[in-house]
Amino acid sequence: MPHVIVKLWPGKADQQKIRLAEAIIKDVMHVLKYGDESVSVAMEEIKPEDWAEKVYKPDIVNNAE
């Protein structure tokens, strides 16, 4: 059961986030052969000034492999 977390800066419209979640769900269903009831997406807004500490270092630098 895939759960996708999208971390992004604040300011995107709700409709944009909904469209993004729908596109992610569609692609995960297609690639992994799951039904839509098995895929979930969360949006986590991170302030630009917090990006390095909350996203870049822990999620990108520390997971380079």
PDB file of N, CA and C in Angstrom:
ATOM      1  N   MET A   1       0.843  -1.168   0.000  1.00  0.00           N
ATOM      2  CA  MET A   1       0.000   0.000   0.000  1.00  0.00           C
ATOM      3  C   MET A   1       0.896   1.242   0.000  1.00  0.00           C
ATOM      4  N   PRO A   2       1.177   1.824  -1.143  1.00  0.00           N
ATOM      5  CA  PRO A   2       2.051   2.987  -1.204  1.00  0.00           C
ATOM      6  C   PRO A   2       1.412   4.242  -0.617  1.00  0.00           C
ATOM      7  N   HIS A   3       2.225   4.967   0.119  1.00  0.00           N
ATOM      8  CA  HIS A   3       1.850   6.281   0.622  1.00  0.00           C
ATOM      9  C   HIS A   3       2.943   7.234   0.173  1.00  0.00           C
ATOM     10  N   VAL A   4       2.583   8.223  -0.616  1.00  0.00           N
ATOM     11  CA  VAL A   4       3.536   9.173  -1.177  1.00  0.00           C
ATOM     12  C   VAL A   4       3.402  10.497  -0.431  1.00  0.00           C
ATOM     13  N   ILE A   5       4.528  11.019   0.036  1.00  0.00           N
ATOM     14  CA  ILE A   5       4.536  12.314   0.709  1.00  0.00           C
ATOM     15  C   ILE A   5       5.222  13.316  -0.205  1.00  0.00           C
ATOM     16  N   VAL A   6       4.503  14.364  -0.549  1.00  0.00           N
ATOM     17  CA  VAL A   6       5.044  15.437  -1.379  1.00  0.00           C
ATOM     18  C   VAL A   6       5.353  16.613  -0.465  1.00  0.00           C
ATOM     19  N   LYS A   7       6.615  17.015  -0.433  1.00  0.00           N
ATOM     20  CA  LYS A   7       7.019  18.168   0.361  1.00  0.00           C
ATOM     21  C   LYS A   7       7.219  19.324  -0.607  1.00  0.00           C
ATOM     22  N   LEU A   8       6.563  20.434  -0.318  1.00  0.00           N
ATOM     23  CA  LEU A   8       6.617  21.576  -1.212  1.00  0.00           C
ATOM     24  C   LEU A   8       6.494  22.866  -0.425  1.00  0.00           C
ATOM     25  N   TRP A   9       6.933  23.949  -1.062  1.00  0.00           N
ATOM     26  CA  TRP A   9       6.789  25.262  -0.440  1.00  0.00           C
ATOM     27  C   TRP A   9       5.320  25.647  -0.391  1.00  0.00           C
ATOM     28  N   PRO A  10       4.922  26.423   0.593  1.00  0.00           N
ATOM     29  CA  PRO A  10       3.545  26.912   0.661  1.00  0.00           C
ATOM     30  C   PRO A  10       3.228  27.811  -0.533  1.00  0.00           C
ATOM     31  N   GLY A  11       1.936  27.937  -0.811  1.00  0.00           N
ATOM     32  CA  GLY A  11       1.510  28.896  -1.817  1.00  0.00           C
ATOM     33  C   GLY A  11       0.805  28.303  -3.015  1.00  0.00           C
ATOM     34  N   LYS A  12       0.842  26.990  -3.177  1.00  0.00           N
ATOM     35  CA  LYS A  12       0.126  26.385  -4.289  1.00  0.00           C
ATOM     36  C   LYS A  12      -1.354  26.291  -3.939  1.00  0.00           C
ATOM     37  N   ALA A  13      -2.191  26.500  -4.928  1.00  0.00           N
ATOM     38  CA  ALA A  13      -3.636  26.437  -4.723  1.00  0.00           C
ATOM     39  C   ALA A  13      -4.072  25.011  -4.409  1.00  0.00           C
ATOM     40  N   ASP A  14      -5.160  24.899  -3.662  1.00  0.00           N
ATOM     41  CA  ASP A  14      -5.690  23.569  -3.336  1.00  0.00           C
ATOM     42  C   ASP A  14      -5.954  22.761  -4.602  1.00  0.00           C
ATOM     43  N   GLN A  15      -6.488  23.401  -5.635  1.00  0.00           N
ATOM     44  CA  GLN A  15      -6.784  22.695  -6.883  1.00  0.00           C
ATOM     45  C   GLN A  15      -5.506  22.138  -7.516  1.00  0.00           C
ATOM     46  N   GLN A  16      -4.412  22.865  -7.433  1.00  0.00           N
ATOM     47  CA  GLN A  16      -3.140  22.375  -7.962  1.00  0.00           C
ATOM     48  C   GLN A  16      -2.681  21.143  -7.191  1.00  0.00           C
ATOM     49  N   LYS A  17      -2.812  21.184  -5.877  1.00  0.00           N
ATOM     50  CA  LYS A  17      -2.390  20.045  -5.053  1.00  0.00           C
ATOM     51  C   LYS A  17      -3.282  18.831  -5.318  1.00  0.00           C
ATOM     52  N   ILE A  18      -4.560  19.061  -5.519  1.00  0.00           N
ATOM     53  CA  ILE A  18      -5.473  17.958  -5.847  1.00  0.00           C
ATOM     54  C   ILE A  18      -5.089  17.329  -7.181  1.00  0.00           C
ATOM     55  N   ARG A  19      -4.831  18.162  -8.181  1.00  0.00           N
ATOM     56  CA  ARG A  19      -4.440  17.649  -9.502  1.00  0.00           C
ATOM     57  C   ARG A  19      -3.135  16.866  -9.421  1.00  0.00           C
ATOM     58  N   LEU A  20      -2.183  17.354  -8.632  1.00  0.00           N
ATOM     59  CA  LEU A  20      -0.920  16.646  -8.466  1.00  0.00           C
ATOM     60  C   LEU A  20      -1.152  15.295  -7.794  1.00  0.00           C
ATOM     61  N   ALA A  21      -1.939  15.276  -6.727  1.00  0.00           N
ATOM     62  CA  ALA A  21      -2.223  14.015  -6.034  1.00  0.00           C
ATOM     63  C   ALA A  21      -2.906  13.022  -6.967  1.00  0.00           C
ATOM     64  N   GLU A  22      -3.856  13.494  -7.759  1.00  0.00           N
ATOM     65  CA  GLU A  22      -4.547  12.608  -8.706  1.00  0.00           C
ATOM     66  C   GLU A  22      -3.571  12.028  -9.729  1.00  0.00           C
ATOM     67  N   ALA A  23      -2.653  12.841 -10.223  1.00  0.00           N
ATOM     68  CA  ALA A  23      -1.665  12.364 -11.204  1.00  0.00           C
ATOM     69  C   ALA A  23      -0.724  11.349 -10.579  1.00  0.00           C
ATOM     70  N   ILE A  24      -0.302  11.593  -9.343  1.00  0.00           N
ATOM     71  CA  ILE A  24       0.580  10.646  -8.656  1.00  0.00           C
ATOM     72  C   ILE A  24      -0.141   9.325  -8.444  1.00  0.00           C
ATOM     73  N   ILE A  25      -1.375   9.380  -7.967  1.00  0.00           N
ATOM     74  CA  ILE A  25      -2.150   8.157  -7.737  1.00  0.00           C
ATOM     75  C   ILE A  25      -2.303   7.380  -9.034  1.00  0.00           C
ATOM     76  N   LYS A  26      -2.643   8.061 -10.111  1.00  0.00           N
ATOM     77  CA  LYS A  26      -2.813   7.397 -11.416  1.00  0.00           C
ATOM     78  C   LYS A  26      -1.533   6.687 -11.832  1.00  0.00           C
ATOM     79  N   ASP A  27      -0.396   7.352 -11.711  1.00  0.00           N
ATOM     80  CA  ASP A  27       0.868   6.740 -12.125  1.00  0.00           C
ATOM     81  C   ASP A  27       1.278   5.579 -11.224  1.00  0.00           C
ATOM     82  N   VAL A  28       1.084   5.723  -9.911  1.00  0.00           N
ATOM     83  CA  VAL A  28       1.418   4.624  -9.003  1.00  0.00           C
ATOM     84  C   VAL A  28       0.540   3.409  -9.312  1.00  0.00           C
ATOM     85  N   MET A  29      -0.740   3.639  -9.563  1.00  0.00           N
ATOM     86  CA  MET A  29      -1.639   2.537  -9.907  1.00  0.00           C
ATOM     87  C   MET A  29      -1.169   1.845 -11.184  1.00  0.00           C
ATOM     88  N   HIS A  30      -0.788   2.633 -12.172  1.00  0.00           N
ATOM     89  CA  HIS A  30      -0.371   2.083 -13.459  1.00  0.00           C
ATOM     90  C   HIS A  30       0.941   1.305 -13.336  1.00  0.00           C
ATOM     91  N   VAL A  31       1.923   1.885 -12.709  1.00  0.00           N
ATOM     92  CA  VAL A  31       3.248   1.269 -12.638  1.00  0.00           C
ATOM     93  C   VAL A  31       3.267   0.074 -11.693  1.00  0.00           C
ATOM     94  N   LEU A  32       2.637   0.202 -10.533  1.00  0.00           N
ATOM     95  CA  LEU A  32       2.713  -0.857  -9.524  1.00  0.00           C
ATOM     96  C   LEU A  32       1.513  -1.801  -9.529  1.00  0.00           C
ATOM     97  N   LYS A  33       0.530  -1.514 -10.375  1.00  0.00           N
ATOM     98  CA  LYS A  33      -0.664  -2.367 -10.500  1.00  0.00           C
ATOM     99  C   LYS A  33      -1.454  -2.456  -9.203  1.00  0.00           C
ATOM    100  N   TYR A  34      -1.668  -1.305  -8.552  1.00  0.00           N
ATOM    101  CA  TYR A  34      -2.505  -1.221  -7.365  1.00  0.00           C
ATOM    102  C   TYR A  34      -3.821  -0.543  -7.735  1.00  0.00           C
ATOM    103  N   GLY A  35      -4.861  -0.820  -6.955  1.00  0.00           N
ATOM    104  CA  GLY A  35      -6.112  -0.094  -7.108  1.00  0.00           C
ATOM    105  C   GLY A  35      -6.023   1.243  -6.400  1.00  0.00           C
ATOM    106  N   ASP A  36      -6.903   2.171  -6.764  1.00  0.00           N
ATOM    107  CA  ASP A  36      -6.826   3.504  -6.167  1.00  0.00           C
ATOM    108  C   ASP A  36      -7.075   3.498  -4.664  1.00  0.00           C
ATOM    109  N   GLU A  37      -7.766   2.473  -4.163  1.00  0.00           N
ATOM    110  CA  GLU A  37      -8.009   2.375  -2.726  1.00  0.00           C
ATOM    111  C   GLU A  37      -6.739   2.030  -1.952  1.00  0.00           C
ATOM    112  N   SER A  38      -5.681   1.640  -2.674  1.00  0.00           N
ATOM    113  CA  SER A  38      -4.433   1.219  -2.042  1.00  0.00           C
ATOM    114  C   SER A  38      -3.356   2.293  -2.061  1.00  0.00           C
ATOM    115  N   VAL A  39      -3.626   3.426  -2.660  1.00  0.00           N
ATOM    116  CA  VAL A  39      -2.620   4.475  -2.817  1.00  0.00           C
ATOM    117  C   VAL A  39      -3.095   5.737  -2.105  1.00  0.00           C
ATOM    118  N   SER A  40      -2.208   6.344  -1.333  1.00  0.00           N
ATOM    119  CA  SER A  40      -2.542   7.611  -0.683  1.00  0.00           C
ATOM    120  C   SER A  40      -1.414   8.611  -0.895  1.00  0.00           C
ATOM    121  N   VAL A  41      -1.790   9.878  -0.879  1.00  0.00           N
ATOM    122  CA  VAL A  41      -0.839  10.970  -1.096  1.00  0.00           C
ATOM    123  C   VAL A  41      -1.070  12.025  -0.021  1.00  0.00           C
ATOM    124  N   ALA A  42       0.016  12.518   0.553  1.00  0.00           N
ATOM    125  CA  ALA A  42      -0.050  13.616   1.518  1.00  0.00           C
ATOM    126  C   ALA A  42       0.805  14.768   1.009  1.00  0.00           C
ATOM    127  N   MET A  43       0.342  15.970   1.268  1.00  0.00           N
ATOM    128  CA  MET A  43       1.092  17.175   0.928  1.00  0.00           C
ATOM    129  C   MET A  43       1.583  17.792   2.235  1.00  0.00           C
ATOM    130  N   GLU A  44       2.869  18.058   2.289  1.00  0.00           N
ATOM    131  CA  GLU A  44       3.457  18.672   3.479  1.00  0.00           C
ATOM    132  C   GLU A  44       4.137  19.968   3.057  1.00  0.00           C
ATOM    133  N   GLU A  45       3.578  21.071   3.466  1.00  0.00           N
ATOM    134  CA  GLU A  45       4.144  22.364   3.116  1.00  0.00           C
ATOM    135  C   GLU A  45       5.281  22.711   4.071  1.00  0.00           C
ATOM    136  N   ILE A  46       6.418  23.063   3.489  1.00  0.00           N
ATOM    137  CA  ILE A  46       7.612  23.417   4.247  1.00  0.00           C
ATOM    138  C   ILE A  46       8.013  24.834   3.854  1.00  0.00           C
ATOM    139  N   LYS A  47       8.184  25.699   4.818  1.00  0.00           N
ATOM    140  CA  LYS A  47       8.600  27.070   4.538  1.00  0.00           C
ATOM    141  C   LYS A  47       9.993  27.070   3.893  1.00  0.00           C
ATOM    142  N   PRO A  48      10.232  27.966   2.932  1.00  0.00           N
ATOM    143  CA  PRO A  48      11.541  28.010   2.272  1.00  0.00           C
ATOM    144  C   PRO A  48      12.709  28.103   3.252  1.00  0.00           C
ATOM    145  N   GLU A  49      12.541  28.868   4.310  1.00  0.00           N
ATOM    146  CA  GLU A  49      13.635  29.020   5.275  1.00  0.00           C
ATOM    147  C   GLU A  49      13.890  27.753   6.086  1.00  0.00           C
ATOM    148  N   ASP A  50      12.959  26.812   6.083  1.00  0.00           N
ATOM    149  CA  ASP A  50      13.120  25.547   6.798  1.00  0.00           C
ATOM    150  C   ASP A  50      13.532  24.394   5.875  1.00  0.00           C
ATOM    151  N   TRP A  51      13.567  24.653   4.571  1.00  0.00           N
ATOM    152  CA  TRP A  51      13.776  23.591   3.587  1.00  0.00           C
ATOM    153  C   TRP A  51      15.069  22.812   3.818  1.00  0.00           C
ATOM    154  N   ALA A  52      16.163  23.499   4.039  1.00  0.00           N
ATOM    155  CA  ALA A  52      17.458  22.826   4.205  1.00  0.00           C
ATOM    156  C   ALA A  52      17.432  21.859   5.383  1.00  0.00           C
ATOM    157  N   GLU A  53      16.912  22.302   6.510  1.00  0.00           N
ATOM    158  CA  GLU A  53      16.922  21.463   7.709  1.00  0.00           C
ATOM    159  C   GLU A  53      15.857  20.376   7.705  1.00  0.00           C
ATOM    160  N   LYS A  54      14.695  20.662   7.142  1.00  0.00           N
ATOM    161  CA  LYS A  54      13.583  19.713   7.217  1.00  0.00           C
ATOM    162  C   LYS A  54      13.463  18.792   6.011  1.00  0.00           C
ATOM    163  N   VAL A  55      14.080  19.167   4.878  1.00  0.00           N
ATOM    164  CA  VAL A  55      13.947  18.352   3.673  1.00  0.00           C
ATOM    165  C   VAL A  55      15.307  18.014   3.071  1.00  0.00           C
ATOM    166  N   TYR A  56      16.065  19.027   2.706  1.00  0.00           N
ATOM    167  CA  TYR A  56      17.301  18.788   1.958  1.00  0.00           C
ATOM    168  C   TYR A  56      18.281  17.892   2.713  1.00  0.00           C
ATOM    169  N   LYS A  57      18.606  18.254   3.931  1.00  0.00           N
ATOM    170  CA  LYS A  57      19.591  17.449   4.682  1.00  0.00           C
ATOM    171  C   LYS A  57      19.065  16.055   5.030  1.00  0.00           C
ATOM    172  N   PRO A  58      17.898  15.936   5.668  1.00  0.00           N
ATOM    173  CA  PRO A  58      17.478  14.586   6.068  1.00  0.00           C
ATOM    174  C   PRO A  58      17.005  13.698   4.920  1.00  0.00           C
ATOM    175  N   ASP A  59      16.322  14.267   3.934  1.00  0.00           N
ATOM    176  CA  ASP A  59      15.719  13.434   2.884  1.00  0.00           C
ATOM    177  C   ASP A  59      16.579  13.277   1.653  1.00  0.00           C
ATOM    178  N   ILE A  60      17.408  14.257   1.355  1.00  0.00           N
ATOM    179  CA  ILE A  60      18.179  14.222   0.115  1.00  0.00           C
ATOM    180  C   ILE A  60      19.640  13.881   0.406  1.00  0.00           C
ATOM    181  N   VAL A  61      20.297  14.680   1.229  1.00  0.00           N
ATOM    182  CA  VAL A  61      21.715  14.439   1.519  1.00  0.00           C
ATOM    183  C   VAL A  61      21.912  13.101   2.222  1.00  0.00           C
ATOM    184  N   ASN A  62      21.115  12.846   3.240  1.00  0.00           N
ATOM    185  CA  ASN A  62      21.296  11.623   4.036  1.00  0.00           C
ATOM    186  C   ASN A  62      20.748  10.369   3.347  1.00  0.00           C
ATOM    187  N   ASN A  63      20.103  10.515   2.205  1.00  0.00           N
ATOM    188  CA  ASN A  63      19.580   9.369   1.463  1.00  0.00           C
ATOM    189  C   ASN A  63      20.087   9.390   0.022  1.00  0.00           C
ATOM    190  N   ALA A  64      21.302   9.815  -0.164  1.00  0.00           N
ATOM    191  CA  ALA A  64      21.866   9.965  -1.510  1.00  0.00           C
ATOM    192  C   ALA A  64      21.894   8.655  -2.283  1.00  0.00           C
ATOM    193  N   GLU A  65      21.969   7.550  -1.592  1.00  0.00           N
ATOM    194  CA  GLU A  65      22.004   6.270  -2.307  1.00  0.00           C
ATOM    195  C   GLU A  65      20.651   5.963  -2.901  1.00  0.00           C
TER     196      GLU A  65
END
